[in-house]
PDB file of C-alpha atoms in Angstrom:
ATOM      1  CA  CYS A  99     -16.719  27.242  59.933  1.00  0.00           C
ATOM      2  CA  THR A 100     -20.036  27.929  61.962  1.00  0.00           C
ATOM      3  CA  GLN A 101     -21.618  29.978  59.191  1.00  0.00           C
ATOM      4  CA  PRO A 102     -24.106  28.175  56.803  1.00  0.00           C
ATOM      5  CA  LEU A 103     -22.774  28.100  53.116  1.00  0.00           C
ATOM      6  CA  ALA A 104     -25.560  30.151  51.947  1.00  0.00           C
ATOM      7  CA  GLY A 105     -24.699  33.073  54.520  1.00  0.00           C
ATOM      8  CA  ARG A 106     -20.966  33.329  53.871  1.00  0.00           C
ATOM      9  CA  THR A 107     -19.697  36.692  52.724  1.00  0.00           C
ATOM     10  CA  ILE A 108     -16.221  35.738  52.148  1.00  0.00           C
ATOM     11  CA  THR A 109     -16.167  33.004  49.257  1.00  0.00           C
ATOM     12  CA  GLN A 110     -13.567  31.253  47.199  1.00  0.00           C
ATOM     13  CA  VAL A 111     -14.013  33.988  44.594  1.00  0.00           C
ATOM     14  CA  ASN A 112     -13.013  36.619  47.107  1.00  0.00           C
ATOM     15  CA  ARG A 113      -9.791  34.542  48.263  1.00  0.00           C
ATOM     16  CA  ARG A 114      -8.885  33.432  44.783  1.00  0.00           C
ATOM     17  CA  LEU A 115      -8.427  37.154  44.009  1.00  0.00           C
ATOM     18  CA  ASP A 116      -6.504  37.280  47.312  1.00  0.00           C
ATOM     19  CA  ALA A 117      -3.980  34.366  46.115  1.00  0.00           C
ATOM     20  CA  LEU A 118      -3.537  36.011  42.554  1.00  0.00           C
ATOM     21  CA  GLY A 119      -2.818  39.406  44.210  1.00  0.00           C
ATOM     22  CA  ALA A 120      -0.497  37.811  46.491  1.00  0.00           C
ATOM     23  CA  LEU A 121       1.404  36.087  43.700  1.00  0.00           C
ATOM     24  CA  LEU A 122       1.571  39.258  41.803  1.00  0.00           C
ATOM     25  CA  TRP A 123       3.157  41.018  44.914  1.00  0.00           C
ATOM     26  CA  LEU A 124       5.386  38.489  45.389  1.00  0.00           C
ATOM     27  CA  GLN A 125       6.707  38.250  42.132  1.00  0.00           C
ATOM     28  CA  VAL A 126       8.153  41.980  42.080  1.00  0.00           C
ATOM     29  CA  GLN A 127       9.760  41.615  45.009  1.00  0.00           C
ATOM     30  CA  PRO A 128      13.686  41.735  44.550  1.00  0.00           C
ATOM     31  CA  ASP A 129      14.478  38.772  46.855  1.00  0.00           C
ATOM     32  CA  VAL A 130      11.502  36.475  45.554  1.00  0.00           C
ATOM     33  CA  ALA A 131      12.166  34.027  42.668  1.00  0.00           C
ATOM     34  CA  ALA A 132       8.990  34.806  40.417  1.00  0.00           C
ATOM     35  CA  ASP A 133       9.039  31.297  38.998  1.00  0.00           C
ATOM     36  CA  ARG A 134       9.139  29.606  42.543  1.00  0.00           C
ATOM     37  CA  VAL A 135       6.048  30.359  44.396  1.00  0.00           C
ATOM     38  CA  ALA A 136       4.210  27.503  45.771  1.00  0.00           C
ATOM     39  CA  LEU A 137       0.385  27.883  46.615  1.00  0.00           C
ATOM     40  CA  LEU A 138      -0.963  25.866  49.770  1.00  0.00           C
ATOM     41  CA  GLY A 139      -4.033  25.792  51.569  1.00  0.00           C
ATOM     42  CA  TRP A 140      -6.170  23.863  54.069  1.00  0.00           C
ATOM     43  CA  SER A 141      -9.977  23.145  54.146  1.00  0.00           C
ATOM     44  CA  HIS A 142     -11.814  26.354  52.944  1.00  0.00           C
ATOM     45  CA  GLY A 143      -8.137  27.401  52.078  1.00  0.00           C
ATOM     46  CA  GLY A 144      -7.809  24.265  50.283  1.00  0.00           C
ATOM     47  CA  GLY A 145     -10.750  24.910  48.045  1.00  0.00           C
ATOM     48  CA  THR A 146      -9.378  28.313  47.373  1.00  0.00           C
ATOM     49  CA  VAL A 147      -6.329  26.538  46.068  1.00  0.00           C
ATOM     50  CA  LEU A 148      -8.630  24.615  43.612  1.00  0.00           C
ATOM     51  CA  ALA A 149     -10.284  27.727  42.503  1.00  0.00           C
ATOM     52  CA  ALA A 150      -7.008  29.565  42.005  1.00  0.00           C
ATOM     53  CA  ASP A 151      -5.404  26.885  40.145  1.00  0.00           C
ATOM     54  CA  SER A 152      -8.288  26.477  37.774  1.00  0.00           C
ATOM     55  CA  ALA A 153      -6.930  27.223  34.309  1.00  0.00           C
ATOM     56  CA  ARG A 154     -10.278  27.518  32.772  1.00  0.00           C
ATOM     57  CA  GLN A 155     -11.584  29.881  35.299  1.00  0.00           C
ATOM     58  CA  PRO A 156     -11.860  33.369  33.742  1.00  0.00           C
ATOM     59  CA  ALA A 157      -9.949  35.328  36.340  1.00  0.00           C
ATOM     60  CA  VAL A 158      -7.216  32.877  36.387  1.00  0.00           C
ATOM     61  CA  ALA A 159      -7.031  32.728  32.578  1.00  0.00           C
ATOM     62  CA  ALA A 160      -7.127  36.751  32.408  1.00  0.00           C
ATOM     63  CA  PHE A 161      -4.261  36.841  34.907  1.00  0.00           C
ATOM     64  CA  ARG A 162      -2.092  34.465  33.197  1.00  0.00           C
ATOM     65  CA  ARG A 163      -2.510  36.275  29.941  1.00  0.00           C
ATOM     66  CA  GLY A 164      -1.749  39.677  31.498  1.00  0.00           C
ATOM     67  CA  HIS A 165       1.217  38.846  33.392  1.00  0.00           C
ATOM     68  CA  ASN A 166       4.318  37.653  31.817  1.00  0.00           C
ATOM     69  CA  ALA A 167       5.921  35.989  34.932  1.00  0.00           C
ATOM     70  CA  SER A 168       5.463  32.504  35.676  1.00  0.00           C
ATOM     71  CA  TYR A 169       2.390  31.315  37.716  1.00  0.00           C
ATOM     72  CA  PHE A 170       2.479  29.186  40.634  1.00  0.00           C
ATOM     73  CA  ALA A 171       5.021  26.504  40.465  1.00  0.00           C
ATOM     74  CA  THR A 172       2.964  24.117  42.281  1.00  0.00           C
ATOM     75  CA  ALA A 173      -0.355  23.878  44.179  1.00  0.00           C
ATOM     76  CA  ILE A 174      -0.981  22.005  47.246  1.00  0.00           C
ATOM     77  CA  ALA A 175      -4.380  21.407  49.195  1.00  0.00           C
ATOM     78  CA  PHE A 176      -5.303  19.643  52.252  1.00  0.00           C
ATOM     79  CA  TYR A 177      -8.933  18.320  52.638  1.00  0.00           C
ATOM     80  CA  PRO A 178     -10.456  21.223  50.267  1.00  0.00           C
ATOM     81  CA  SER A 179     -13.850  21.116  49.201  1.00  0.00           C
ATOM     82  CA  CYS A 180     -14.424  19.532  45.911  1.00  0.00           C
ATOM     83  CA  THR A 181     -18.325  19.453  45.715  1.00  0.00           C
ATOM     84  CA  ALA A 182     -18.497  22.655  43.581  1.00  0.00           C
ATOM     85  CA  TYR A 183     -16.865  20.612  40.676  1.00  0.00           C
ATOM     86  CA  THR A 184     -19.486  18.784  39.344  1.00  0.00           C
ATOM     87  CA  ARG A 185     -18.078  18.121  36.005  1.00  0.00           C
ATOM     88  CA  PRO A 186     -14.625  16.681  37.094  1.00  0.00           C
ATOM     89  CA  ASP A 187     -13.543  16.033  33.324  1.00  0.00           C
ATOM     90  CA  THR A 188     -13.486  19.927  32.798  1.00  0.00           C
ATOM     91  CA  TYR A 189     -11.193  20.914  35.262  1.00  0.00           C
ATOM     92  CA  VAL A 190      -7.718  21.706  33.996  1.00  0.00           C
ATOM     93  CA  PRO A 191      -4.983  22.500  36.789  1.00  0.00           C
ATOM     94  CA  ALA A 192      -2.929  25.810  35.847  1.00  0.00           C
ATOM     95  CA  ALA A 193      -0.027  24.429  37.906  1.00  0.00           C
ATOM     96  CA  PRO A 194       0.523  20.862  39.206  1.00  0.00           C
ATOM     97  CA  LEU A 195      -1.952  20.230  41.944  1.00  0.00           C
ATOM     98  CA  SER A 196      -1.826  17.707  44.783  1.00  0.00           C
ATOM     99  CA  ILE A 197      -4.535  17.068  47.180  1.00  0.00           C
ATOM    100  CA  TYR A 198      -4.537  15.048  50.712  1.00  0.00           C
ATOM    101  CA  ILE A 199      -7.686  14.256  52.296  1.00  0.00           C
ATOM    102  CA  GLY A 200      -9.171  11.319  54.549  1.00  0.00           C
ATOM    103  CA  ILE A 201     -11.526   8.738  53.320  1.00  0.00           C
ATOM    104  CA  GLU A 202     -13.903   9.336  56.547  1.00  0.00           C
ATOM    105  CA  ASP A 203     -13.912  13.153  56.354  1.00  0.00           C
ATOM    106  CA  ASP A 204     -17.512  14.068  56.599  1.00  0.00           C
ATOM    107  CA  TRP A 205     -17.001  17.762  56.423  1.00  0.00           C
ATOM    108  CA  THR A 206     -15.330  17.958  52.936  1.00  0.00           C
ATOM    109  CA  PRO A 207     -15.807  14.506  51.406  1.00  0.00           C
ATOM    110  CA  ALA A 208     -13.043  12.715  49.501  1.00  0.00           C
ATOM    111  CA  ALA A 209     -15.285  11.403  46.826  1.00  0.00           C
ATOM    112  CA  PRO A 210     -15.448  14.358  44.620  1.00  0.00           C
ATOM    113  CA  CYS A 211     -11.667  14.777  45.002  1.00  0.00           C
ATOM    114  CA  VAL A 212     -11.130  11.215  43.987  1.00  0.00           C
ATOM    115  CA  ALA A 213     -13.345  12.051  40.989  1.00  0.00           C
ATOM    116  CA  LEU A 214     -11.467  14.991  40.162  1.00  0.00           C
ATOM    117  CA  GLY A 215      -8.279  13.215  40.493  1.00  0.00           C
ATOM    118  CA  GLU A 216      -9.259  10.165  38.214  1.00  0.00           C
ATOM    119  CA  ALA A 217     -10.479  12.230  35.580  1.00  0.00           C
ATOM    120  CA  ALA A 218      -7.302  14.353  35.259  1.00  0.00           C
ATOM    121  CA  VAL A 219      -5.269  11.086  35.295  1.00  0.00           C
ATOM    122  CA  ALA A 220      -7.303   9.866  32.539  1.00  0.00           C
ATOM    123  CA  ARG A 221      -6.553  12.956  30.439  1.00  0.00           C
ATOM    124  CA  GLY A 222      -2.763  13.206  31.483  1.00  0.00           C
ATOM    125  CA  LEU A 223      -3.065  16.082  33.871  1.00  0.00           C
ATOM    126  CA  PRO A 224      -1.104  16.999  36.675  1.00  0.00           C
ATOM    127  CA  LEU A 225      -3.242  16.470  39.333  1.00  0.00           C
ATOM    128  CA  MET A 226      -2.701  14.009  42.221  1.00  0.00           C
ATOM    129  CA  VAL A 227      -5.200  13.060  44.996  1.00  0.00           C
ATOM    130  CA  ASN A 228      -3.876  11.290  48.162  1.00  0.00           C
ATOM    131  CA  THR A 229      -6.381   9.712  50.378  1.00  0.00           C
ATOM    132  CA  TYR A 230      -5.885   8.247  53.838  1.00  0.00           C
ATOM    133  CA  PRO A 231      -8.299   5.472  55.008  1.00  0.00           C
ATOM    134  CA  GLY A 232     -10.008   5.692  58.365  1.00  0.00           C
ATOM    135  CA  THR A 233      -9.130   9.555  58.508  1.00  0.00           C
ATOM    136  CA  TYR A 234     -10.997  12.451  59.233  1.00  0.00           C
ATOM    137  CA  HIS A 235     -10.775  16.410  58.489  1.00  0.00           C
ATOM    138  CA  ASP A 236      -8.085  18.188  60.009  1.00  0.00           C
ATOM    139  CA  PHE A 237      -6.091  14.898  60.043  1.00  0.00           C
ATOM    140  CA  ASP A 238      -2.615  16.908  60.133  1.00  0.00           C
ATOM    141  CA  ALA A 239      -3.409  18.597  63.455  1.00  0.00           C
ATOM    142  CA  PRO A 240      -0.379  18.053  65.780  1.00  0.00           C
ATOM    143  CA  VAL A 241      -2.379  17.299  68.875  1.00  0.00           C
ATOM    144  CA  GLY A 242      -6.067  16.976  69.783  1.00  0.00           C
ATOM    145  CA  ARG A 243      -8.451  13.948  69.597  1.00  0.00           C
ATOM    146  CA  LEU A 244     -11.438  12.930  67.652  1.00  0.00           C
ATOM    147  CA  ARG A 245     -14.643  15.064  68.302  1.00  0.00           C
ATOM    148  CA  VAL A 246     -17.829  15.831  66.634  1.00  0.00           C
ATOM    149  CA  ARG A 247     -18.163  19.569  66.161  1.00  0.00           C
ATOM    150  CA  ASN A 248     -21.985  20.270  66.182  1.00  0.00           C
ATOM    151  CA  ASP A 249     -21.610  23.966  65.781  1.00  0.00           C
ATOM    152  CA  VAL A 250     -20.624  23.526  62.108  1.00  0.00           C
ATOM    153  CA  PRO A 251     -23.765  23.533  60.057  1.00  0.00           C
ATOM    154  CA  ASN A 252     -22.360  22.345  56.802  1.00  0.00           C
ATOM    155  CA  GLY A 253     -20.736  19.044  55.977  1.00  0.00           C
ATOM    156  CA  VAL A 254     -21.824  15.704  54.446  1.00  0.00           C
ATOM    157  CA  ASN A 255     -24.975  15.376  57.092  1.00  0.00           C
ATOM    158  CA  PRO A 256     -25.981  19.156  57.436  1.00  0.00           C
ATOM    159  CA  GLY A 257     -27.135  19.844  60.926  1.00  0.00           C
ATOM    160  CA  ARG A 258     -25.502  16.537  62.483  1.00  0.00           C
ATOM    161  CA  GLY A 259     -22.087  18.219  62.893  1.00  0.00           C
ATOM    162  CA  VAL A 260     -18.669  16.969  61.517  1.00  0.00           C
ATOM    163  CA  THR A 261     -15.879  14.951  62.841  1.00  0.00           C
ATOM    164  CA  THR A 262     -12.385  16.088  63.066  1.00  0.00           C
ATOM    165  CA  ALA A 263      -9.288  14.168  64.451  1.00  0.00           C
ATOM    166  CA  PRO A 264      -5.647  13.961  64.113  1.00  0.00           C
ATOM    167  CA  ASN A 265      -3.963  10.897  62.520  1.00  0.00           C
ATOM    168  CA  PRO A 266      -0.152  11.014  63.181  1.00  0.00           C
ATOM    169  CA  GLU A 267       0.608   8.343  60.339  1.00  0.00           C
ATOM    170  CA  ALA A 268      -1.400  10.352  57.726  1.00  0.00           C
ATOM    171  CA  ARG A 269       0.111  13.496  58.817  1.00  0.00           C
ATOM    172  CA  ALA A 270       3.744  12.253  58.568  1.00  0.00           C
ATOM    173  CA  ASP A 271       3.209  10.706  55.005  1.00  0.00           C
ATOM    174  CA  ALA A 272       1.493  13.774  53.592  1.00  0.00           C
ATOM    175  CA  TYR A 273       3.911  15.965  54.893  1.00  0.00           C
ATOM    176  CA  ALA A 274       6.910  13.885  53.837  1.00  0.00           C
ATOM    177  CA  ARG A 275       4.974  14.134  50.356  1.00  0.00           C
ATOM    178  CA  VAL A 276       4.571  17.858  50.364  1.00  0.00           C
ATOM    179  CA  ARG A 277       8.446  18.172  51.489  1.00  0.00           C
ATOM    180  CA  GLU A 278       9.510  16.237  48.420  1.00  0.00           C
ATOM    181  CA  ILE A 279       7.358  18.467  46.011  1.00  0.00           C
ATOM    182  CA  LEU A 280       8.553  21.606  47.393  1.00  0.00           C
ATOM    183  CA  ARG A 281      12.134  20.426  47.021  1.00  0.00           C
ATOM    184  CA  ARG A 282      11.444  19.440  43.431  1.00  0.00           C
ATOM    185  CA  THR A 283       9.603  22.675  42.488  1.00  0.00           C
ATOM    186  CA  ILE A 284      10.849  25.509  44.445  1.00  0.00           C
ATOM    187  CA  GLY A 285      14.188  24.026  45.626  1.00  0.00           C
ATOM    188  CA  ARG A 286      13.450  24.125  49.344  1.00  0.00           C
ATOM    189  CA  VAL A 287      11.095  23.542  52.253  1.00  0.00           C
ATOM    190  CA  PRO A 288      10.146  26.071  55.148  1.00  0.00           C
ATOM    191  CA  ASP A 289      13.019  26.391  57.553  1.00  0.00           C
ATOM    192  CA  ALA A 290      10.591  27.405  60.268  1.00  0.00           C
ATOM    193  CA  PRO A 291       7.151  26.266  61.547  1.00  0.00           C
ATOM    194  CA  ALA A 292       4.186  27.759  59.846  1.00  0.00           C
ATOM    195  CA  ARG A 293       1.654  29.396  61.930  1.00  0.00           C
ATOM    196  CA  ARG A 294      -1.660  27.694  62.040  1.00  0.00           C
ATOM    197  CA  SER A 295      -4.011  28.823  59.132  1.00  0.00           C
ATOM    198  CA  GLY A 296      -7.818  27.592  59.157  1.00  0.00           C
ATOM    199  CA  ALA A 297      -7.874  24.305  60.016  1.00  0.00           C
ATOM    200  CA  GLY A 298      -4.389  23.387  58.928  1.00  0.00           C
ATOM    201  CA  TYR A 299      -0.755  23.164  59.834  1.00  0.00           C
ATOM    202  CA  PHE A 300       2.531  22.697  58.145  1.00  0.00           C
ATOM    203  CA  THR A 301       5.953  22.170  59.724  1.00  0.00           C
ATOM    204  CA  PRO A 302       9.001  21.159  58.088  1.00  0.00           C
TER     205      PRO A 302
END
């Protein structure tokens, strides 16, 4: 989080390959339903979800051609960065994609994600963007208060920090929607709280 974008050595390209490798490993496990694997990510991990769910991305297309097993059953991203998708009308999700983001997010702004969603809906593609007014980055944190992180050099206003703040109402709505998606696509929801990953949380 505290590294300038240009100086990062771990990118969404790396993490996309990690996601594909994890899917491949899961699908050969005897106790895993190969067609019922969900992909979830928060913040940078949310951006990785978009990268791994991009059907036209060469690594994703090659993976899907080279493996007979199903792809991810669904993809869920909390406050991802959508700024890389400057041509939202060209993005095609490989699996149904849902995005959850705050309108006031000044770390990973909502507007590019909204544009991505609107372009997808116009083409009849399964990409849904849920926005929350008056809501900032990390809105689903179970504890905390509004704070400005001046140690983060990126964001909408580089050098001026970014805002994080929990929003219990947005959290409850987003998690209810995620539970329903998981019930519908993989048949269950997690039966134990997940560990905190990056800037995100998910509990059943």
